[in-house]
CSV table of C-alpha atoms and ligand atoms in Angstrom, one decimal:
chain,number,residue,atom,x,y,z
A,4,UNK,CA,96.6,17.2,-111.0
A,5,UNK,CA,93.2,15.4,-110.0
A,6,UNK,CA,94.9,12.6,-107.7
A,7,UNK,CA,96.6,15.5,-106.3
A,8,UNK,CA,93.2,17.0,-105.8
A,9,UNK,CA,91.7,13.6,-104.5
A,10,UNK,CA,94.4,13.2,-102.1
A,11,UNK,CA,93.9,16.6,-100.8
A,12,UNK,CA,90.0,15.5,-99.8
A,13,UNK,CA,91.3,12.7,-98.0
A,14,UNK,CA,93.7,14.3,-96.3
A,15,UNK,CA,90.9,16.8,-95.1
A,16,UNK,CA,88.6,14.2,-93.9
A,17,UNK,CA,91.0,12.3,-91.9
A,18,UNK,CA,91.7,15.7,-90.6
A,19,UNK,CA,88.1,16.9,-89.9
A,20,UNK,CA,87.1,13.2,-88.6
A,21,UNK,CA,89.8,13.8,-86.0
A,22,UNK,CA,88.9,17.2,-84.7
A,23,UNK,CA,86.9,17.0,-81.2
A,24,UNK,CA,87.2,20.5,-79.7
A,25,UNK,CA,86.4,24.0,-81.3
A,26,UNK,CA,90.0,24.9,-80.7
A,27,UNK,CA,91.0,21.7,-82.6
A,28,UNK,CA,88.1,22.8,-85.1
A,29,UNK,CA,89.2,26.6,-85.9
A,30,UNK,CA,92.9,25.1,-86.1
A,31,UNK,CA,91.9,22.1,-88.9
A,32,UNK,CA,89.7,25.0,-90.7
A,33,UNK,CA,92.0,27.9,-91.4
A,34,UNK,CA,95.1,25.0,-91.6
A,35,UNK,CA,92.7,23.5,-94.6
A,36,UNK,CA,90.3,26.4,-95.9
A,37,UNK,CA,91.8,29.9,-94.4
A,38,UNK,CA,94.0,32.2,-96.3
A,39,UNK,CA,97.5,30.3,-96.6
A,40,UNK,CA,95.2,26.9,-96.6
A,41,UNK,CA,95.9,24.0,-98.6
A,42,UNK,CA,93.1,24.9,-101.3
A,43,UNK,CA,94.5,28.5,-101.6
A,44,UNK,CA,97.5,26.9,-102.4
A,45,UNK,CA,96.2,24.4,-104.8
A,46,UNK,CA,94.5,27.5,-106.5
A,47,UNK,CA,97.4,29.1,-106.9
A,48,UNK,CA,99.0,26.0,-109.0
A,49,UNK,CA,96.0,26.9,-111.4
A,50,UNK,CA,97.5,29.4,-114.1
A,51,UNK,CA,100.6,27.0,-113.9
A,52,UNK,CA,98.4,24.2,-115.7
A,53,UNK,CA,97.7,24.3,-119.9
A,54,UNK,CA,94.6,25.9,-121.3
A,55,UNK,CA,92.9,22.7,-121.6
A,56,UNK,CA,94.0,21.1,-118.1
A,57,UNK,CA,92.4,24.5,-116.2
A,58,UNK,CA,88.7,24.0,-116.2
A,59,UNK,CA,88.6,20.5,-114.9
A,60,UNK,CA,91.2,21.2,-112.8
A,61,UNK,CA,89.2,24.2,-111.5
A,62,UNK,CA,85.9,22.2,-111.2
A,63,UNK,CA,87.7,19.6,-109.3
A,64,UNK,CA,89.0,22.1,-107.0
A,65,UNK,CA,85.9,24.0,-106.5
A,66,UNK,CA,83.5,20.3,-105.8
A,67,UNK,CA,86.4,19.1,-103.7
A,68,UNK,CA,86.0,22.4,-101.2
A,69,UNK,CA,82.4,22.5,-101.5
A,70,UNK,CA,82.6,19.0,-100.1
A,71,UNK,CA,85.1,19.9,-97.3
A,72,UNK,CA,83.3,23.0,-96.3
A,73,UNK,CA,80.2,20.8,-96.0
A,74,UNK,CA,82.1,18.7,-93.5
A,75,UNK,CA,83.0,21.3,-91.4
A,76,UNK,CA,79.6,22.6,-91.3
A,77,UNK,CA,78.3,19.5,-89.9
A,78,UNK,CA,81.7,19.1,-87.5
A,79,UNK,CA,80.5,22.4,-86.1
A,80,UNK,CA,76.9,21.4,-85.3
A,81,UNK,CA,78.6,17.9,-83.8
A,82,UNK,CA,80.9,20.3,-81.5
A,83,UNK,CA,78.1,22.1,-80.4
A,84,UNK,CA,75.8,20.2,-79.8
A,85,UNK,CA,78.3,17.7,-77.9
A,86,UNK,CA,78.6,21.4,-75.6
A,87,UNK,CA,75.2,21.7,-75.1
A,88,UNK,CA,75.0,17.9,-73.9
A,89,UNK,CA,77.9,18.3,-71.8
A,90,UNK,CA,76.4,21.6,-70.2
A,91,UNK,CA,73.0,20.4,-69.7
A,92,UNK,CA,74.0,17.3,-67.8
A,93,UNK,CA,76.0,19.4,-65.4
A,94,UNK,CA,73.2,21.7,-64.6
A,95,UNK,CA,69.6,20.5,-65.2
A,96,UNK,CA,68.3,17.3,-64.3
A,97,UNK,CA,65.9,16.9,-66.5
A,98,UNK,CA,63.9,14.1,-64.9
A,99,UNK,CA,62.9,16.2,-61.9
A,100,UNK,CA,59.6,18.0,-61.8
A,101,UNK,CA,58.8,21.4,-63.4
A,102,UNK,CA,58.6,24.6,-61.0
A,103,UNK,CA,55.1,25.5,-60.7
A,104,UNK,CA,53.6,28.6,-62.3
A,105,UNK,CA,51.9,29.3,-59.0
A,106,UNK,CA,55.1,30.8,-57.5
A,107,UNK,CA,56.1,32.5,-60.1
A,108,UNK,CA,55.4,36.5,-61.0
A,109,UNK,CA,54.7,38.6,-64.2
A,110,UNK,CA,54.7,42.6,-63.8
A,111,UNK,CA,50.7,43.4,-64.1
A,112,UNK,CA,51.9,46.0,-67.4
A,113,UNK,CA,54.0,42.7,-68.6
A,114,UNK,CA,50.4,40.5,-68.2
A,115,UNK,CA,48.7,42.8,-69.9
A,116,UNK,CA,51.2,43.7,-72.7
A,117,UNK,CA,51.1,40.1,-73.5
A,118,UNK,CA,47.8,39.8,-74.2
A,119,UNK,CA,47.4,43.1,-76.2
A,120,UNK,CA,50.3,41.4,-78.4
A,121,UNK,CA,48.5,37.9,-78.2
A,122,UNK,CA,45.0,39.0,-79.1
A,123,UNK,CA,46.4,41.4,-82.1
A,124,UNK,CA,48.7,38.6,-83.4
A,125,UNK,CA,45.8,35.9,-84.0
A,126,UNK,CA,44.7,38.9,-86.2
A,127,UNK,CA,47.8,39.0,-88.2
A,128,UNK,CA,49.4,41.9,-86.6
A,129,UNK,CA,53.5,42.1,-86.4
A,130,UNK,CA,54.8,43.6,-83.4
A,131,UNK,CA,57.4,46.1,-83.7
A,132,UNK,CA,59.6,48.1,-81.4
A,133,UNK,CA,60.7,51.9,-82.4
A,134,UNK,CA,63.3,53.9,-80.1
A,135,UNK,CA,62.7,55.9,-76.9
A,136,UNK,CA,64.4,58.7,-78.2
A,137,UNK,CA,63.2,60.3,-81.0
A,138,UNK,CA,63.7,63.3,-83.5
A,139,UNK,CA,61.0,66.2,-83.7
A,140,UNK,CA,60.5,65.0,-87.0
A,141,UNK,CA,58.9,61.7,-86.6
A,142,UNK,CA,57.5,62.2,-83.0
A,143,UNK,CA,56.0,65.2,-84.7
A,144,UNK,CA,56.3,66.8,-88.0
A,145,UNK,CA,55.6,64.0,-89.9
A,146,UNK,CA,52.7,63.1,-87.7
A,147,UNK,CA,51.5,66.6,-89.3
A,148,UNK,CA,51.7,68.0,-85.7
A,149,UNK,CA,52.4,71.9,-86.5
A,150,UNK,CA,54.9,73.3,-84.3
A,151,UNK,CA,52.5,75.8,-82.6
A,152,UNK,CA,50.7,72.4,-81.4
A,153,UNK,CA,50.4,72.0,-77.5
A,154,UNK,CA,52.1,69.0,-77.0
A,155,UNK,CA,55.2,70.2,-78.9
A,156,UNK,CA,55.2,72.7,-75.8
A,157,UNK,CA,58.6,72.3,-73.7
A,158,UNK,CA,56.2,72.0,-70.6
A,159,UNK,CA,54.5,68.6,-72.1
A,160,UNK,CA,58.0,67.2,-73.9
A,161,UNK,CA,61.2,66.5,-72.6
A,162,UNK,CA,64.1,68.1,-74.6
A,163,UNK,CA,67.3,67.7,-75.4
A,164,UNK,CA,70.2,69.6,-75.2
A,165,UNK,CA,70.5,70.9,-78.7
A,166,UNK,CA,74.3,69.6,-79.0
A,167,UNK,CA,73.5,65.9,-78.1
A,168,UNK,CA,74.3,63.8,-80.8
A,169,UNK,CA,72.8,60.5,-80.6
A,170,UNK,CA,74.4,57.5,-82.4
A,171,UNK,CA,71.9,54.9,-84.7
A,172,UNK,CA,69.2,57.9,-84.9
A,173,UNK,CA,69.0,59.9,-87.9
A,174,UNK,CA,68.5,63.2,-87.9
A,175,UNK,CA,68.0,66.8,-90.3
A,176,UNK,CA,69.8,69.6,-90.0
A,177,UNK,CA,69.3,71.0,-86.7
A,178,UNK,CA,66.7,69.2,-85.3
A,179,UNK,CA,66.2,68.4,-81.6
A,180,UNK,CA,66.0,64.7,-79.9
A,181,UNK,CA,62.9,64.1,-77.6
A,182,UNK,CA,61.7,61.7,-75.5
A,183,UNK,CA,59.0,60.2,-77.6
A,184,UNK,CA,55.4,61.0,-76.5
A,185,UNK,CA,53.8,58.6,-78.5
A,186,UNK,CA,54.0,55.2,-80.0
A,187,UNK,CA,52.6,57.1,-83.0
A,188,UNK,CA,56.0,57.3,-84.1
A,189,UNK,CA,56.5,53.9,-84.9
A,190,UNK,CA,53.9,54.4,-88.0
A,191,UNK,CA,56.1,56.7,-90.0
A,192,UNK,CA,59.2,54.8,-89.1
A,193,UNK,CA,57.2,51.8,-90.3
A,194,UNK,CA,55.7,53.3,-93.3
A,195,UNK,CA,59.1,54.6,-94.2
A,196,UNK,CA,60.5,51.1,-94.2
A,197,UNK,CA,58.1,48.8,-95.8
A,198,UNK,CA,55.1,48.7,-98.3
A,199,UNK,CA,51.8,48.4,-97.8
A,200,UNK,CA,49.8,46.1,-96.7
A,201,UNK,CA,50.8,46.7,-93.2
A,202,UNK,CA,49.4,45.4,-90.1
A,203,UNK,CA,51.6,46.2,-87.1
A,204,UNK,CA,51.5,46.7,-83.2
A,205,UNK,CA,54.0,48.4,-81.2
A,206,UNK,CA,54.3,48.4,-77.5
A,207,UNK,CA,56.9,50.2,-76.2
A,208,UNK,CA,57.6,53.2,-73.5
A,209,UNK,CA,56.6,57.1,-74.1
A,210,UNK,CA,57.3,60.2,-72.2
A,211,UNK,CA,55.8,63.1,-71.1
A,212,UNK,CA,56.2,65.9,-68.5
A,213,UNK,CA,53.5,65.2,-66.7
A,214,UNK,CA,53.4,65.7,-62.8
A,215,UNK,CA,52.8,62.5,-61.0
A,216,UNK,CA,49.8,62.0,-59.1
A,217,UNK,CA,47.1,58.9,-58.8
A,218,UNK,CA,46.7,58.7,-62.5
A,219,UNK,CA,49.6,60.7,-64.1
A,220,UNK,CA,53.1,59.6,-64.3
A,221,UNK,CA,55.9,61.2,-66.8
A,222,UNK,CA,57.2,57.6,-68.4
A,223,UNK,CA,54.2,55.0,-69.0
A,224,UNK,CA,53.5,52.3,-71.7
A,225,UNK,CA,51.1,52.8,-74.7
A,226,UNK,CA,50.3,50.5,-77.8
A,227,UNK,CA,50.1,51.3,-80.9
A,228,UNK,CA,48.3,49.6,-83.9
A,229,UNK,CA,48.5,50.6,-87.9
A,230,UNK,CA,47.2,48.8,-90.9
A,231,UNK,CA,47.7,50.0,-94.3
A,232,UNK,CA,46.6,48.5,-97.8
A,233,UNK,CA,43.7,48.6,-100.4
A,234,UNK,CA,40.4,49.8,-99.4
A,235,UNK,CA,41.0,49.4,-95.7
A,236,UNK,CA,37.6,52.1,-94.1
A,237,UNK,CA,36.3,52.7,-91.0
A,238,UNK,CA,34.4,49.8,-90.8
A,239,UNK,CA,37.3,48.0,-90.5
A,240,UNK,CA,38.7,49.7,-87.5
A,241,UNK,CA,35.7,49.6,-85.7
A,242,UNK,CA,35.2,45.8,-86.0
A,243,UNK,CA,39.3,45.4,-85.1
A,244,UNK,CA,38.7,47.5,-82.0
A,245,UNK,CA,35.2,45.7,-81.2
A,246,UNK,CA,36.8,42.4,-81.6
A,247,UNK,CA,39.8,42.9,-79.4
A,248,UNK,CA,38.0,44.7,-76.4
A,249,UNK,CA,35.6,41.6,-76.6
A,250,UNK,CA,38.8,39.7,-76.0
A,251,UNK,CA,40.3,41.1,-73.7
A,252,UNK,CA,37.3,41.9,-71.1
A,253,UNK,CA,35.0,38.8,-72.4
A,254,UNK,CA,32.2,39.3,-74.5
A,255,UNK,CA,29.7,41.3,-72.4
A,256,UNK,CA,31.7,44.5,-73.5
A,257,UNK,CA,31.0,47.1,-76.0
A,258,UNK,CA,32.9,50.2,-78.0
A,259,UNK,CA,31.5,53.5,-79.3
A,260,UNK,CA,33.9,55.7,-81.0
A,261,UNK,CA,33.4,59.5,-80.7
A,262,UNK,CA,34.6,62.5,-83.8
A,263,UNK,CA,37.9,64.0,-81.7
A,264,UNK,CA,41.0,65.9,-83.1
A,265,UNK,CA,44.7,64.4,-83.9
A,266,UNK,CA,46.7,66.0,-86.3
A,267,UNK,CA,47.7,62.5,-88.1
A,268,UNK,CA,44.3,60.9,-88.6
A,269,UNK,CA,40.9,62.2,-90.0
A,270,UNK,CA,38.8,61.2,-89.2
A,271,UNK,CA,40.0,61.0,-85.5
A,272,UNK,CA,37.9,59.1,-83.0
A,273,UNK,CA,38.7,58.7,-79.7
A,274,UNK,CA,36.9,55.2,-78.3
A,275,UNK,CA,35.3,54.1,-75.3
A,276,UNK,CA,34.2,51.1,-73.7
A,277,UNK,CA,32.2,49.1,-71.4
A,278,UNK,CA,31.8,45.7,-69.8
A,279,UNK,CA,30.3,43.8,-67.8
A,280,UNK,CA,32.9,42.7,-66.2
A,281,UNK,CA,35.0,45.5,-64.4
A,282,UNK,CA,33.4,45.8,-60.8
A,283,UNK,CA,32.4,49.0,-59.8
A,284,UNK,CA,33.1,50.3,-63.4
A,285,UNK,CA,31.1,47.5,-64.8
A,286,UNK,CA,28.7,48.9,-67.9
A,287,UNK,CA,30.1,52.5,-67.5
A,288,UNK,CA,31.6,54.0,-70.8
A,289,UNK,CA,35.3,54.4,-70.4
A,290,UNK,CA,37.3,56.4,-72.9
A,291,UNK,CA,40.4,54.1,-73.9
A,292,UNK,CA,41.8,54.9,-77.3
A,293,UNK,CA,42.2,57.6,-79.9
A,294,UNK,CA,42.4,56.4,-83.5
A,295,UNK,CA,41.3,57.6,-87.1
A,296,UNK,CA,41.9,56.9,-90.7
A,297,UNK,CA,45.4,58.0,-91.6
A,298,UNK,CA,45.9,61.3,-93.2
A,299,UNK,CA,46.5,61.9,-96.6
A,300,UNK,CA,49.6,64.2,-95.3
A,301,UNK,CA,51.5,61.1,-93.4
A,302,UNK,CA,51.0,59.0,-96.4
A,303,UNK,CA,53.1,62.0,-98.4
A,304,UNK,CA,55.5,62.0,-95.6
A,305,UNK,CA,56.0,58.5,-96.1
A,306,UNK,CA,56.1,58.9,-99.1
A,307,UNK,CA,53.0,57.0,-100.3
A,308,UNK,CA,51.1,58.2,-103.3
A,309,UNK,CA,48.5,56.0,-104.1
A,310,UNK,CA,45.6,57.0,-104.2
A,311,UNK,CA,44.2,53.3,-103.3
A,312,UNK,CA,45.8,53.4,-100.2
A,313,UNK,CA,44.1,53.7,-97.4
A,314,UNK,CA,44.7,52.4,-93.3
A,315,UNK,CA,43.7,53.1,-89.5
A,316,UNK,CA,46.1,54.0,-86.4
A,317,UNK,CA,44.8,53.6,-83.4
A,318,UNK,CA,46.8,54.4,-80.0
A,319,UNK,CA,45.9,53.0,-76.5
A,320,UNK,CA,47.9,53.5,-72.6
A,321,UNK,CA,49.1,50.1,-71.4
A,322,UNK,CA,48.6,51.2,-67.7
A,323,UNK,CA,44.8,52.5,-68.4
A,324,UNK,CA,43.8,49.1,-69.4
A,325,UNK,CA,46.2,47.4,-66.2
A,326,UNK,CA,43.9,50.0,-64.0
A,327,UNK,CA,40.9,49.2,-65.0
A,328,UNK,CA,41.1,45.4,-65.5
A,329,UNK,CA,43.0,44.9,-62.1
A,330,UNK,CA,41.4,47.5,-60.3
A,331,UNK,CA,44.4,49.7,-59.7
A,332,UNK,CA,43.9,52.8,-58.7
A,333,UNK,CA,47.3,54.1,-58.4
A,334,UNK,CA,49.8,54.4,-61.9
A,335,UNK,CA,52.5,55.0,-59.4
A,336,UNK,CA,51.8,51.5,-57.9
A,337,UNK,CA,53.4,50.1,-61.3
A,338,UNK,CA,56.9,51.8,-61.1
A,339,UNK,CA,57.4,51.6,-57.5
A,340,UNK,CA,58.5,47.8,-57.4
A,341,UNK,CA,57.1,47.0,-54.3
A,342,UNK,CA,57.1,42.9,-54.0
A,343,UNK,CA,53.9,43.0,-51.9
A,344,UNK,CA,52.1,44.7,-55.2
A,345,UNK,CA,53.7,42.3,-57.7
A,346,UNK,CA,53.3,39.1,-55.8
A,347,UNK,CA,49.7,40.0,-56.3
A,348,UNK,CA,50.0,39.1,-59.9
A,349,UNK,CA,50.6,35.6,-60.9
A,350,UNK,CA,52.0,34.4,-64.3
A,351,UNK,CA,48.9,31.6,-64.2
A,352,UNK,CA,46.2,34.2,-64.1
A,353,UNK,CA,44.6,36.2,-66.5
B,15,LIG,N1,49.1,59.1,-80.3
B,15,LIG,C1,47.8,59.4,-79.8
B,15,LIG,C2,48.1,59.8,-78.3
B,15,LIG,O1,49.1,59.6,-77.7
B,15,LIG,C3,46.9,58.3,-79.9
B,15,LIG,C4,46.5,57.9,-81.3
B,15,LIG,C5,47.1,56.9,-81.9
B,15,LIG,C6,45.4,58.6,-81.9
B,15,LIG,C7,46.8,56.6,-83.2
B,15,LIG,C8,45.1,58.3,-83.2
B,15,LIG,C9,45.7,57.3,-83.8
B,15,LIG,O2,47.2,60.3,-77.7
C-alpha cells in the first residue's frame, strides 16, 4: 500500500508542477484533493487494510496530503503573483516619476480626521467604527439618558418608522432605530465587546435635527475617545486632552475643563481651549469637548462590576475643530462640494 501511496505524490507533483493558470489550478486541486479526489479515494481503501497495516497506512496518507496541500499553497501564491506581474506591466510604468502631492486634494474634515486619529494612535488608541443607525438602547438608555431627557425629544432625533426592521442591528422588544446623535454609542458597543483596558477612538457620522444655518447642520462628524482599566482618574484625562490639543494647534495652546452635565459621565466636564495660533481667535477660550469619568451605571450596563475599574470618555465635533483651525466660518461649506472650497485644501498641508 505505501508505493501505492508514494506513487500517488508523484503523480500529484507532476501534476501541480504542470498547472500554470488558476483554471488549470482549481482543476488539478479538486481532480487531486476535492471530494471524489484521488486521496478520498485512497482513504476509502483504509478499512479494507488489516488491523496492523491501518495506522502506517493512515500516517502515510495523511503526510503525503499534508505535503501536496503544501504544494498547492505555494502554486497559488506562484499564480498570483505571476497575475499581479502580468497586470502591473500593462498598466504602471514604474520607472516614471511620482504625481506630486501638490495637485492632489484631501476633504478639510478628512485632514483633520486624520490627524485626530494620528495624534491619538501615537498614544495607543484603536480606532473603531460603530453604525449610523442605532437602537434607543445604546444611543441612549444605556448611556443612562432617561427617556424624559431633551435630546431623546423627536424634535432633536430622527426616528424611525416603528416597523423598520434593520438587518445586522440588534434590537429588544419594541424598540425604535435612530439616527445616532452621538459617537458616545460606540463606548457601550465597545465595552460590550471587549475587556478592559480599553483605549479607543471612534470617528464616525452623527445626526441630529438641527436646522441649518452658519454653524448648525443636521449630519456632521464627531470623535469619540474612551479608556477603561485600573485606576485610570481625572488626572489622566486632563493630561490626554492637554497633550493632544498641544498637538494639534502647536504648543502655545492651553485646556481648562469646566463641571457640566451628561447623563453617562460624572464627573462631566465640558473643555475649552486656546492658542496662540488661531488668528483672530488666537488666546480666546473656546469650548470644544464634553468628557467625564464614566458612570458607575454604563459600567453595569456593560456589564462591568469591578470595583477597580475606572475610565474617561470624552466626545469632540470634527467640523468645530476644521472651523476653527482653517478659519471656516460656514459648516455648510463642508457638505456643499464645491471644487473652488476643496481645492483650497491640499493633501501636503497641515
Ligand atoms: N456625546 C456628548 C455629546 O454629543 C459628548 C461627550 C462624549 C460627553 C463623551 C462626555 C463624554 O455632546
Amino acid at each position: 500500500m505505501i508505493p501505492q501511496v508514494n506513487k500517488i505524490f508523484e503523480e500529484a507533483q507532476i501534476a501541480i508542477s504542470g498547472v500554470s493558470s488558476r483554471a488549470n489550478f482549481d482543476n488539478a486541486k479538486s481532480k487531486i484533493l476535492g471530494p471524489n479526489g484521488i486521496f478520498r479515494e485512497l482513504m476509502q481503501l483504509l478499512p479494507r487494510l488489516s488491523k496492523e497495516e491501518r495506522p502506517s497506512v493512515g500516517q502515510a496518507i495523511n503526510a503525503c496530503k499534508n505535503e501536496v496541500e503544501e504544494m498547492f499553497k505555494n502554486k497559488l501564491i506562484e499564480i498570483e503573483s505571476n497575475e499581479s506581474r502580468a497586470f502591473l506591466g500593462q498598466s504602471i510604468d514604474p520607472t516614471l516619476p511620482s504625481t506630486s502631492n501638490e495637485d492632489i486634494f484631501c476633504h478639510p474634515l478628512t485632514k483633520i480626521k486624520n490627524r485626530i486619529i494620528e495624534i491619538f494612535s501615537n498614544l495607543g488608541f484603536n480606532t473603531v467604527e460603530g453604525p449610523e443607525i442605532e437602537t434607543e438602547w445604546f444611543c441612549f438608555d444605556a448611556l443612562s439618558t432617561p427617556e424624559s431627557h431633551p435630546s431623546r425629544d423627536e424634535h432633536d432625533t430622527f426616528y424611525f418608522n416603528r416597523d423598520v426592521s434593520i438587518e445586522n442591528i440588534s434590537k429588544k422588544g419594541d424598540e425604535q432605530y435612530v439616527l445616532r446623535t452621538h459617537t458616545s454609542t460606540v463606548q457601550i458597543r465597545t465595552m460590550l465587546q471587549r475587556k478592559p483596558p480599553i483605549r479607543i477612538l471612534s470617528p464616525g457620522m452623527v445626526f441630529r435635527r438641527d436646522a441649518i444655518d452658519a454653524t448648525h447642520y443636521p449630519t456632521f462628524h464627531q470623535c469619540e475617545g474612551l479608556v477603561v482599566g485600573e485606576g485610570i482618574t481625572v488626572c489622566d484625562l486632563k493630561s490626554i486632552l492637554d497633550f493632544f490639543f498641544k498637538k494639534l494647534t502647536g504648543e502655545g495652546s492651553e485646556i481648562r475643563m469646566r463641571p457640566s452635565f451628561f447623563p453617562f459621565v460624572s464627573p462631566g466636564f465640558e473643555v475649552d481651549f486656546r492658542s496662540k495660533n488661531l488668528g483672530k481667535l488666537s488666546n480666546r477660550w473656546i469650548e470644544i469637548c464634553g468628557c467625564g469619568m464614566v458612570a458607575p451605571s454604563v459600567f453595569k450596563n456593560c456589564g462591568y462590576g469591578s470595583d477597580k475599574i475606572s475610565g474617561f470618555a470624552f466626545g469632540m465635533g470634527i467640523e468645530r475643530l476644521a472651523m476653527l483651525l482653517y478659519g471656516i466660518d460656514d459648516i455648510r461649506l463642508f457638505f456643499q462640494n464645491d471644487t473652488r472650497f476643496l481645492k483650497q485644501f491640499k493633501l501636503s498641508m497641515l
